[in-house]
Coordinates of C-alpha atoms in Angstrom, one line a residue:
R1 CA 3.7 0.6 30.1
A2 CA 5.0 3.4 32.3
V3 CA 2.1 5.7 31.2
A4 CA -0.4 2.9 31.9
Y5 CA 1.0 2.5 35.4
L6 CA 0.9 6.2 36.1
E7 CA -2.6 6.9 34.7
P8 CA -4.6 6.0 37.9
F9 CA -2.4 8.4 39.9
M10 CA -2.6 11.1 37.3
E11 CA -6.4 10.8 37.2
A12 CA -6.6 11.0 41.0
E13 CA -4.5 14.1 41.0
E14 CA -6.2 15.8 38.1
A15 CA -9.8 14.8 39.0
G16 CA -12.1 17.5 37.7
S17 CA -9.4 19.2 35.5
A18 CA -9.6 19.3 31.8
H19 CA -7.5 17.0 29.6
A20 CA -5.1 18.5 27.1
G21 CA -7.4 17.5 24.2
R22 CA -9.5 14.7 22.9
I23 CA -8.7 13.2 19.5
V24 CA -10.7 10.5 17.6
L25 CA -8.3 8.4 15.4
A26 CA -9.4 5.9 12.8
T27 CA -8.1 4.1 9.7
V28 CA -10.8 4.8 7.1
K29 CA -13.3 2.4 5.7
G30 CA -11.8 -0.3 3.4
D31 CA -8.3 0.0 4.8
V32 CA -6.7 -2.3 7.4
H33 CA -3.3 -0.7 8.0
D34 CA -2.7 0.8 11.4
I35 CA 1.0 0.9 12.3
G36 CA 1.4 4.6 11.6
K37 CA -1.9 5.5 13.3
N38 CA -1.0 3.5 16.4
I39 CA 2.4 5.2 16.7
V40 CA 0.6 8.6 16.5
G41 CA -1.8 7.5 19.2
V42 CA 1.0 6.5 21.5
V43 CA 2.9 9.7 21.0
L44 CA -0.2 11.8 21.6
Q45 CA -1.2 9.9 24.7
C46 CA 2.3 10.2 26.2
N47 CA 1.9 14.0 25.7
G48 CA -1.3 14.2 27.7
Y49 CA -4.0 13.9 25.1
E50 CA -6.9 11.6 25.3
V51 CA -7.0 9.4 22.2
I52 CA -10.1 7.4 21.2
D53 CA -8.8 4.9 18.6
L54 CA -11.6 3.4 16.6
G55 CA -9.3 0.9 14.8
V56 CA -9.4 0.0 11.2
M57 CA -12.0 -0.1 8.4
V58 CA -14.1 2.5 10.2
P59 CA -17.0 4.0 8.2
A60 CA -17.5 7.8 8.1
A61 CA -20.8 7.5 10.1
K62 CA -19.1 5.8 13.0
I63 CA -16.2 8.3 13.0
L64 CA -18.5 11.3 13.1
A65 CA -21.0 9.8 15.6
T66 CA -18.1 9.0 18.0
A67 CA -16.7 12.5 17.6
R68 CA -20.0 14.0 18.5
E69 CA -20.7 11.6 21.4
M70 CA -17.2 12.1 22.9
D71 CA -17.1 15.9 22.2
A72 CA -13.8 15.4 20.4
D73 CA -11.6 18.4 19.8
M74 CA -10.4 17.0 16.5
I75 CA -10.5 14.0 14.2
G76 CA -7.5 12.1 12.7
L77 CA -7.8 9.9 9.6
S78 CA -5.2 7.4 8.4
G79 CA -4.9 5.2 5.4
L80 CA -2.3 3.4 3.4
I81 CA -3.8 2.1 0.1
T82 CA -4.9 4.6 -2.6
P83 CA -8.7 4.0 -2.3
S84 CA -8.3 5.5 1.2
L85 CA -7.7 8.9 -0.4
D86 CA -11.1 8.9 -1.8
E87 CA -12.7 7.7 1.5
M88 CA -10.9 10.6 3.3
C89 CA -12.6 13.0 0.8
H90 CA -15.9 11.4 1.7
V91 CA -15.4 11.8 5.4
A92 CA -14.5 15.5 4.9
A93 CA -17.6 16.0 2.8
E94 CA -19.7 14.3 5.5
M95 CA -18.2 16.5 8.2
E96 CA -19.2 19.6 6.2
R97 CA -22.7 18.2 5.6
E98 CA -23.2 17.6 9.3
G99 CA -21.9 21.0 10.3
F100 CA -18.6 20.0 12.0
R101 CA -16.0 22.7 12.6
V102 CA -13.3 20.7 14.5
P103 CA -9.9 20.3 12.9
L104 CA -9.5 17.3 10.5
L105 CA -6.0 15.7 10.5
I106 CA -4.8 13.6 7.6
G107 CA -2.0 11.1 7.6
G108 CA -0.7 7.9 6.1
A109 CA 1.8 6.6 3.5
T110 CA -0.2 7.5 0.4
T111 CA -1.4 10.8 1.6
S112 CA 0.4 14.1 1.0
K113 CA 0.2 17.8 1.6
V114 CA -0.7 18.3 -2.0
H115 CA -3.5 15.7 -2.0
T116 CA -4.8 17.2 1.2
A117 CA -4.8 20.7 -0.2
V118 CA -6.2 19.8 -3.6
K119 CA -8.7 17.0 -2.9
I120 CA -9.7 17.0 0.8
A121 CA -9.5 20.5 2.2
P122 CA -11.9 22.0 -0.4
R123 CA -14.6 19.6 0.8
Y124 CA -14.6 20.8 4.4
S125 CA -14.6 24.4 5.7
G126 CA -13.1 23.6 9.0
P127 CA -9.3 23.4 9.5
T128 CA -7.8 20.5 7.4
I129 CA -4.2 19.7 8.0
Y130 CA -1.8 17.1 6.6
V131 CA 0.4 15.7 9.4
T132 CA 3.7 14.4 8.0
D133 CA 4.4 11.8 10.7
A134 CA 4.0 11.0 14.4
S135 CA 6.8 13.3 15.5
R136 CA 5.0 16.3 14.0
S137 CA 1.6 15.4 15.5
V138 CA 2.1 16.8 18.9
A139 CA 3.2 20.2 17.5
V140 CA 0.1 20.4 15.2
V141 CA -2.3 19.2 17.9
S142 CA -0.9 21.5 20.6
G143 CA -1.0 24.4 18.2
L144 CA -4.7 23.7 17.4
M145 CA -5.5 23.4 21.1
S146 CA -3.8 26.7 21.9
D147 CA -5.9 29.9 22.1
E148 CA -2.8 31.9 21.2
Q149 CA -1.5 29.7 18.3
R150 CA -4.6 28.3 16.7
A151 CA -5.7 31.2 14.5
G152 CA -2.1 31.8 13.2
L153 CA -1.6 28.1 12.5
V154 CA -4.9 27.7 10.6
E155 CA -4.2 30.9 8.6
T156 CA -0.7 29.7 7.7
V157 CA -2.0 26.3 6.5
K158 CA -4.8 28.0 4.5
T159 CA -2.4 30.2 2.7
D160 CA 0.0 27.4 2.0
Y161 CA -2.8 25.1 0.7
D162 CA -4.2 27.9 -1.5
R163 CA -0.7 28.2 -3.1
L164 CA -0.4 24.4 -3.5
R165 CA -3.8 24.3 -5.3
A166 CA -2.7 27.1 -7.6
N167 CA 0.6 25.4 -8.4
H168 CA -1.1 22.1 -8.9
A169 CA -3.6 23.6 -11.4
A170 CA -0.8 25.4 -13.3
R171 CA 1.3 22.2 -13.5
G172 CA -1.7 20.2 -14.7
G173 CA -2.2 22.5 -17.6
A174 CA 1.5 22.5 -18.5
V175 CA 2.1 18.7 -18.6
Q176 CA 2.0 17.5 -22.2
K177 CA -0.3 14.5 -22.7
T178 CA -1.2 12.4 -25.7
S179 CA -4.4 10.7 -26.8
L180 CA -4.9 7.1 -26.0
A181 CA -4.7 6.3 -29.7
D182 CA -1.3 8.0 -30.1
A183 CA -0.1 6.4 -26.8
R184 CA -1.0 3.0 -28.2
A185 CA 0.7 3.7 -31.4
N186 CA 3.9 4.5 -29.4
R187 CA 3.7 1.2 -27.5
A188 CA 6.8 -0.8 -26.6
V189 CA 7.7 -3.2 -29.5
L190 CA 9.5 -6.2 -28.2
D191 CA 11.2 -9.1 -29.9
W192 CA 9.1 -12.3 -29.7
S193 CA 11.2 -14.4 -32.1
A194 CA 12.5 -16.5 -29.3
A195 CA 9.9 -18.7 -27.7
P196 CA 9.0 -17.5 -24.2
P197 CA 9.9 -19.9 -21.4
R198 CA 7.2 -22.3 -20.2
P199 CA 6.7 -22.7 -16.5
S200 CA 7.5 -26.1 -14.9
F201 CA 3.7 -26.4 -14.1
L202 CA 0.5 -24.7 -15.0
G203 CA -2.2 -24.0 -12.5
L204 CA -1.8 -23.4 -8.7
K205 CA 0.7 -24.4 -6.1
S206 CA 0.1 -23.7 -2.4
F207 CA 2.5 -23.3 0.6
E208 CA 0.8 -23.9 3.9
D209 CA 3.4 -23.2 6.5
Y210 CA 6.5 -21.7 4.9
P211 CA 9.6 -21.7 7.1
L212 CA 10.0 -18.2 8.6
G213 CA 13.7 -18.8 9.1
E214 CA 14.1 -18.9 5.3
L215 CA 12.6 -15.4 5.0
V216 CA 14.8 -13.6 7.6
E217 CA 17.8 -13.3 5.3
R218 CA 15.6 -11.7 2.6
I219 CA 14.4 -8.9 4.8
D220 CA 14.9 -5.3 3.5
W221 CA 15.5 -3.4 6.8
T222 CA 15.4 0.1 5.4
P223 CA 11.6 0.4 5.3
F224 CA 11.5 -1.0 8.8
F225 CA 13.4 2.0 10.1
R226 CA 11.2 4.3 8.1
T227 CA 8.2 2.8 9.9
W228 CA 9.6 4.2 13.1
E229 CA 10.5 7.5 11.5
L230 CA 14.2 6.9 11.4
A231 CA 15.2 8.0 7.9
G232 CA 18.3 6.4 6.5
A233 CA 19.4 3.3 4.5
Y234 CA 20.3 0.1 6.3
P235 CA 23.0 -0.7 7.3
R236 CA 24.5 2.8 7.2
I237 CA 21.8 4.1 9.5
L238 CA 23.3 2.0 12.4
E239 CA 26.4 4.2 12.3
D240 CA 24.6 7.6 11.7
P241 CA 26.0 10.2 14.0
V242 CA 22.5 11.5 14.9
L243 CA 20.2 8.5 14.6
G244 CA 22.7 5.6 15.0
E245 CA 22.1 5.0 18.7
S246 CA 18.3 4.9 18.4
A247 CA 18.6 2.8 15.2
R248 CA 20.9 0.3 17.0
N249 CA 18.6 0.0 20.0
L250 CA 15.6 -0.5 17.7
F251 CA 17.4 -3.0 15.6
S252 CA 18.5 -5.0 18.6
D253 CA 14.9 -5.1 19.9
A254 CA 13.7 -6.1 16.5
R255 CA 16.2 -9.0 16.1
L256 CA 15.3 -10.3 19.6
M257 CA 11.6 -10.2 18.7
L258 CA 12.3 -11.8 15.3
D259 CA 14.2 -14.6 16.9
R260 CA 11.2 -15.3 19.2
I261 CA 8.7 -15.2 16.3
V262 CA 10.8 -17.7 14.4
S263 CA 11.8 -20.1 17.2
E264 CA 8.3 -20.1 18.9
K265 CA 6.4 -20.0 15.6
L266 CA 4.4 -17.0 16.7
L267 CA 3.4 -16.2 13.1
R268 CA 2.6 -18.4 10.1
A269 CA 3.5 -17.7 6.5
R270 CA 1.2 -19.0 3.7
A271 CA 1.2 -18.5 -0.1
V272 CA -0.3 -19.5 -3.4
I273 CA 1.3 -19.0 -6.8
G274 CA -0.1 -19.8 -10.2
F275 CA 0.9 -19.8 -13.9
F276 CA -1.5 -19.5 -16.8
P277 CA -1.2 -19.6 -20.6
A278 CA -1.5 -15.9 -21.7
N279 CA -1.5 -13.6 -24.7
R280 CA -2.0 -9.9 -25.2
E281 CA -5.6 -9.1 -26.1
G282 CA -6.4 -6.0 -28.0
D283 CA -4.0 -3.2 -27.1
D284 CA -3.9 -3.1 -23.3
D285 CA -5.4 -6.3 -21.9
I286 CA -4.0 -9.8 -21.1
A287 CA -6.1 -12.9 -21.8
L288 CA -5.5 -15.9 -19.6
F289 CA -6.6 -19.4 -20.9
T290 CA -7.6 -22.6 -19.2
D291 CA -5.0 -24.7 -21.1
E292 CA -2.4 -24.7 -23.8
T293 CA -5.0 -24.9 -26.6
R294 CA -5.9 -21.2 -25.8
R295 CA -9.4 -21.7 -26.9
E296 CA -11.2 -21.0 -23.6
R297 CA -10.5 -17.8 -21.8
L298 CA -10.1 -18.1 -18.0
A299 CA -9.9 -14.4 -17.2
V300 CA -8.7 -11.0 -18.5
I301 CA -6.2 -8.8 -16.8
H302 CA -6.8 -5.1 -17.6
T303 CA -3.8 -2.8 -17.8
L304 CA -3.4 1.0 -18.2
R305 CA -1.1 2.8 -20.5
Q306 CA 1.1 5.9 -19.9
Q307 CA -0.3 9.0 -21.6
G308 CA 2.5 11.5 -20.9
S309 CA 4.2 12.8 -24.1
K310 CA 7.5 10.9 -24.5
G311 CA 10.7 11.9 -26.2
A312 CA 12.1 10.2 -29.2
G313 CA 12.7 6.5 -28.6
R314 CA 10.7 6.3 -25.4
P315 CA 7.5 4.2 -25.6
N316 CA 4.2 4.8 -23.7
L317 CA 4.2 1.6 -21.7
A318 CA 1.5 -0.7 -20.5
L319 CA 2.1 -4.0 -18.7
A320 CA 0.3 -5.8 -21.6
D321 CA 3.3 -4.8 -23.8
F322 CA 5.4 -7.5 -21.9
V323 CA 3.1 -10.3 -22.9
A324 CA 3.3 -11.9 -26.4
P325 CA 0.6 -11.3 -29.0
P326 CA -1.7 -14.1 -30.2
G327 CA 0.2 -16.8 -32.1
V328 CA 3.1 -16.9 -29.6
A329 CA 2.7 -19.2 -26.6
D330 CA 3.3 -17.0 -23.6
Y331 CA 2.5 -17.2 -19.9
L332 CA 1.6 -15.0 -16.9
G333 CA 2.1 -15.7 -13.2
G334 CA 0.3 -14.5 -10.1
F335 CA 0.9 -14.7 -6.4
V336 CA -0.5 -14.0 -2.9
V337 CA 1.8 -14.3 0.1
T338 CA 1.2 -13.5 3.8
A339 CA 3.3 -13.6 6.9
G340 CA 0.6 -12.2 9.1
I341 CA -1.3 -15.3 10.2
G342 CA -1.5 -14.8 14.0
V343 CA -0.2 -11.2 14.1
D344 CA -3.4 -9.6 15.2
A345 CA -3.8 -11.9 18.2
L346 CA -0.1 -11.4 19.1
A347 CA -0.4 -7.6 18.9
K348 CA -3.6 -7.7 21.0
D349 CA -1.8 -9.7 23.7
F350 CA 0.9 -7.1 23.9
E351 CA -1.7 -4.3 24.0
A352 CA -3.5 -6.1 26.9
R353 CA -0.3 -5.8 28.8
H354 CA 0.0 -2.1 27.9
D355 CA 3.0 -2.9 25.7
D356 CA 2.3 -0.7 22.7
Y357 CA 5.9 -0.8 21.6
N358 CA 6.0 -4.5 21.0
S359 CA 2.5 -4.5 19.6
I360 CA 3.7 -2.2 16.9
M361 CA 6.9 -4.0 16.6
V362 CA 5.3 -7.4 15.7
K363 CA 3.2 -5.8 13.1
A364 CA 6.2 -4.0 11.6
L365 CA 8.1 -7.2 11.5
A366 CA 5.2 -9.1 10.0
D367 CA 5.2 -6.6 7.2
R368 CA 8.9 -7.1 6.6
L369 CA 8.5 -10.8 6.6
A370 CA 5.7 -10.6 4.1
E371 CA 7.8 -8.5 1.7
A372 CA 10.7 -10.9 2.3
F373 CA 8.3 -13.8 1.4
A374 CA 7.4 -12.1 -1.8
E375 CA 11.1 -11.6 -2.6
R376 CA 11.9 -15.2 -1.8
M377 CA 9.0 -16.6 -3.8
H378 CA 9.9 -14.6 -6.8
E379 CA 13.5 -15.9 -6.5
R380 CA 12.2 -19.4 -6.5
V381 CA 9.9 -18.6 -9.5
R382 CA 12.9 -17.4 -11.5
R383 CA 15.1 -20.3 -10.6
E384 CA 12.7 -23.2 -10.1
F385 CA 9.0 -22.8 -10.9
W386 CA 9.3 -20.8 -14.1
G387 CA 13.0 -21.6 -14.4
Y388 CA 14.1 -18.9 -16.8
A389 CA 17.0 -17.9 -14.6
P390 CA 18.2 -21.3 -13.1
D391 CA 21.7 -20.1 -12.5
E392 CA 20.8 -16.8 -10.8
A393 CA 23.0 -16.2 -7.7
L394 CA 22.3 -12.8 -6.2
D395 CA 22.9 -11.7 -2.7
N396 CA 20.2 -9.8 -0.7
A397 CA 21.5 -6.4 -1.7
A398 CA 21.2 -7.3 -5.3
L399 CA 17.7 -8.6 -4.8
I400 CA 16.7 -5.3 -3.2
R401 CA 18.2 -3.5 -6.2
E402 CA 16.0 -5.7 -8.4
A403 CA 19.1 -6.8 -10.3
Y404 CA 17.2 -9.8 -11.8
R405 CA 15.2 -10.6 -14.9
G406 CA 11.4 -10.2 -14.7
I407 CA 9.1 -8.1 -12.5
R408 CA 6.2 -8.7 -10.0
P409 CA 4.0 -5.6 -10.2
A410 CA 1.2 -5.3 -7.6
P411 CA -2.3 -4.0 -8.2
G412 CA -2.4 -0.5 -6.6
Y413 CA 1.2 0.4 -7.4
P414 CA 2.5 2.7 -10.1
A415 CA 2.6 0.3 -13.1
C416 CA -0.8 -1.2 -12.1
P417 CA -2.7 1.4 -10.1
D418 CA -6.2 -0.2 -10.2
H419 CA -6.7 -2.1 -6.9
T420 CA -9.8 -3.9 -8.4
E421 CA -7.5 -6.1 -10.5
K422 CA -6.8 -7.9 -7.2
I423 CA -10.4 -9.2 -7.4
T424 CA -9.5 -11.1 -10.6
L425 CA -6.1 -12.2 -9.2
F426 CA -7.6 -13.5 -5.9
R427 CA -10.3 -15.4 -7.8
L428 CA -7.7 -17.0 -10.2
L429 CA -5.5 -18.1 -7.2
D430 CA -8.4 -19.1 -4.9
A431 CA -6.3 -16.9 -2.4
E432 CA -8.7 -16.9 0.5
R433 CA -8.8 -20.7 0.8
R434 CA -5.2 -21.5 -0.3
A435 CA -3.3 -18.6 1.4
G436 CA -5.7 -17.4 4.1
V437 CA -5.9 -13.9 2.7
I438 CA -9.1 -12.0 2.0
L439 CA -10.0 -8.7 0.3
T440 CA -11.9 -6.0 2.0
E441 CA -14.5 -4.0 0.0
G442 CA -11.7 -1.4 -0.5
C443 CA -9.4 -4.1 -1.9
A444 CA -7.1 -4.1 1.1
M445 CA -5.7 -7.5 2.1
L446 CA -6.3 -9.2 5.4
P447 CA -4.0 -10.0 7.1
A448 CA -2.5 -6.6 6.4
S449 CA 1.0 -8.2 6.2
S450 CA 0.3 -9.6 2.8
V451 CA 1.6 -9.0 -0.7
S452 CA 0.1 -9.9 -4.1
G453 CA 0.9 -9.3 -7.7
F454 CA 1.7 -10.7 -11.2
Y455 CA 4.8 -12.4 -12.5
F456 CA 6.2 -11.2 -15.9
A457 CA 9.2 -13.0 -17.4
H458 CA 10.2 -11.1 -20.5
P459 CA 13.8 -9.9 -20.3
E460 CA 12.8 -6.3 -21.2
A461 CA 10.0 -6.2 -18.6
R462 CA 10.6 -3.4 -16.1
Y463 CA 8.8 -1.3 -13.5
F464 CA 7.3 2.1 -14.5
G465 CA 4.6 4.5 -13.4
I466 CA 1.5 5.1 -15.4
G467 CA 1.3 8.7 -14.3
K468 CA -1.9 10.8 -15.0
I469 CA -4.4 9.5 -17.5
E470 CA -7.0 11.3 -19.6
R471 CA -10.8 10.8 -19.9
D472 CA -10.5 9.0 -23.3
Q473 CA -8.5 6.2 -21.6
V474 CA -10.7 6.1 -18.5
E475 CA -13.8 5.7 -20.7
D476 CA -12.2 3.0 -22.8
Y477 CA -11.0 1.2 -19.6
A478 CA -14.5 1.3 -18.0
R479 CA -15.9 -0.2 -21.2
R480 CA -13.3 -3.0 -21.2
K481 CA -13.9 -3.8 -17.6
G482 CA -17.7 -3.6 -17.9
Q483 CA -17.9 -0.9 -15.2
D484 CA -19.8 2.4 -15.2
L485 CA -17.7 5.5 -15.7
A486 CA -18.3 6.9 -12.2
T487 CA -17.1 3.6 -10.5
T488 CA -14.0 3.5 -12.7
E489 CA -13.2 7.2 -11.9
R490 CA -13.6 6.5 -8.2
W491 CA -11.1 3.7 -8.2
L492 CA -8.6 5.6 -10.4
S493 CA -9.2 9.0 -8.8
P494 CA -5.5 9.5 -7.7
I495 CA -4.3 9.2 -11.3
L496 CA -6.9 11.2 -13.2
A497 CA -5.6 14.1 -15.2
Y498 CA -9.0 15.8 -15.1
D499 CA -11.7 16.7 -12.5
S500 CA -14.1 13.8 -12.6
G501 CA -16.7 15.9 -10.7
R502 CA -16.8 18.6 -13.4

């Protein structure tokens, strides 16, 4: 707000003089997450740079057209979900095709220096630099804008990225992998002699306006501090000798805002959950049925299997392993929750008053409430709706440690890395109508403060990462999903163990 107040005076004093630099920022097409990008924009603006923020879900053509029109000194791309990684590669390729030479900055939770070096930088001959976080953005941008520092910075990054590419190639050849057939032969073999528990209802249950006050006690605050680039676990971070004062001030502001959100009902939380008769189908899929007769299939959930070579006694896991084979009556659950109804309007109201801090704050809190809602709903599933742990009594610390039976893996995360499985999940749950959440073409959820996933109840169900997968599994997966290979490779590009373009 101070910067907004001073801008007219600064513009009057500096009329005719050049700005420190002009940067176009955008969250790429298909992605709706913007908290990190917004923090970067505020930091750059407060350091004298002109920022043209195009918002979220911005296609490559608009990014490049704006950069040309505004004579931008550089372009910054942001993204959170894994499909954004592929879109960033596309933007880089389009910059090369259109003859750009301005620096390209890459940031966001799923991005990394290695991915930037291996996947994005080779597609663009101009400087391409991964920016770790907002606190590093000014140093990178100022270095690129400096006649004295630019050449050295670009050369240092190029040398570093060449080394990362070489190391990545060497590691890829060294990792032992197994064929899909051998991985399936080494599946997890679970005991199905005891009948799986039956949920208290089958079908769907909606929650129209869930009490926000019930979610506050389930908040995991550690990721909240990471959003603001304060690294440390809550509550220890509040007493950290270096970060403690900043963390305490931030936490105090957050609690005051959270109290307002709850007492004034500034946000709404909605959800839908569902339970369906289910059995493993084939090796790696899960068939859902319309009723207990299990004669009519309702949908198929496709899962992937680990292909890394395992030591003795360690199975190659797929989520389908945690569902009973045909002949045993088992079930699968699904959920979509959101705490973001109203957050965009609230954030825009703060922005209109030049209050970027609280605009970012309400989005960060909405994200925490959405995760708390997912935690609370899973708790109720275990104790009430599925009821396989009716006597569970865990405090919030134990819930954060996942010290409970069952898992709730989300499409797009390590055990279920294919975001397109959300399409099936949303159709099953009628999520747009019942929870007010929609999917973008990139399978991001709107509102962004939303969480979705599946419920597995088997006592041995656990989280794991699929890791890299080989072409034999990708081809088999494409066939099972009824997709062409190129489409499947595009959605699974972050976990491919081979170069799909070769």
